[in-house]
Every structure is written in C-alpha cells, then in structure tokens.
Amino acid sequence: DAGVHSKAWYAATCDRKMAEDALYRSNKDGSFLIRKSSGQDSRQPYTLVVFYNRRVYNIPIRFIESTRQYALGREKSGEERFDSVAEIVENHQRTSLVLIDSQNNTKDSTKLKHVVRVS
C-alpha cells in the first residue's frame, strides 16, 4: 500500500480535469494533490498535481517493482526513491520539487505547501 488512502491530499475519485480545475481555483503556488493516474498502469499508479506560477503540472509517480519503491517523473540515474507516496509528499513539503515545463523548456521549483481538496 502506498500510504495514500487516509491522507487529506489524496483525491481518490478525481480525474485530471477535476484536479486541474481545483488547483486553478486555489490559485496558490505550492498547492497540490495526488490522484490516480489516468492510464491504469501498475508501474505508474499515481500522479502528483502541483500548481505553480499560474500553471498546473502533472507529475507521474512511478512504482519500481524491483525495489517496491516510488519515484517521481521519468526514470533517471541517481533519482530519489521513496518507500511510500506519503514519503514523497513529506519530503517535498520540506525540500523543493523541480517542475519542468517541457513546452517552454523551463525549470521552476516549489515546495508542496497547500493541500487542495476536490469537492
């Protein structure tokens, strides 16, 4: 278990559009939630959705079968791995998360600050 089900930031029944709408309404840098990934892929079970600088970022959370751990985004060498999704959230409440905008090729960073609930 990824440790998500009892958490305030986990939006169990939320799709991508609902998540993005909720974050745009919050309009606070560092607003976030975690939703199930649209693709129903066991290797990428969740998506971290973050609002920063008037944009919403959807960051895949990967499940690494060999180590039974989780990591953010595409696989890269030296990446941080976590034992649960909750650990990813706790870590990025303390340390900044790098946000990569692939369209404009820019990088930003923010901490996860405001839990957004989807109504």
PDB file of N, CA, C and O in Angstrom, residues 6 59 61:
ATOM      1  N   SER A   6      -5.685   7.372   3.534  1.00  0.00           N
ATOM      2  CA  SER A   6      -6.238   8.159   4.645  1.00  0.00           C
ATOM      3  C   SER A   6      -5.794   9.619   4.575  1.00  0.00           C
ATOM      4  O   SER A   6      -6.100  10.399   5.466  1.00  0.00           O
ATOM      5  N   ILE A  59       2.716  15.352 -12.529  1.00  0.00           N
ATOM      6  CA  ILE A  59       3.984  14.630 -12.436  1.00  0.00           C
ATOM      7  C   ILE A  59       3.690  13.171 -12.105  1.00  0.00           C
ATOM      8  O   ILE A  59       3.109  12.871 -11.060  1.00  0.00           O
ATOM      9  N   ILE A  61       3.916   9.473 -10.765  1.00  0.00           N
ATOM     10  CA  ILE A  61       4.583   8.778  -9.664  1.00  0.00           C
ATOM     11  C   ILE A  61       4.733   7.328 -10.101  1.00  0.00           C
ATOM     12  O   ILE A  61       3.742   6.640 -10.342  1.00  0.00           O
TER      13      ILE A  61
END
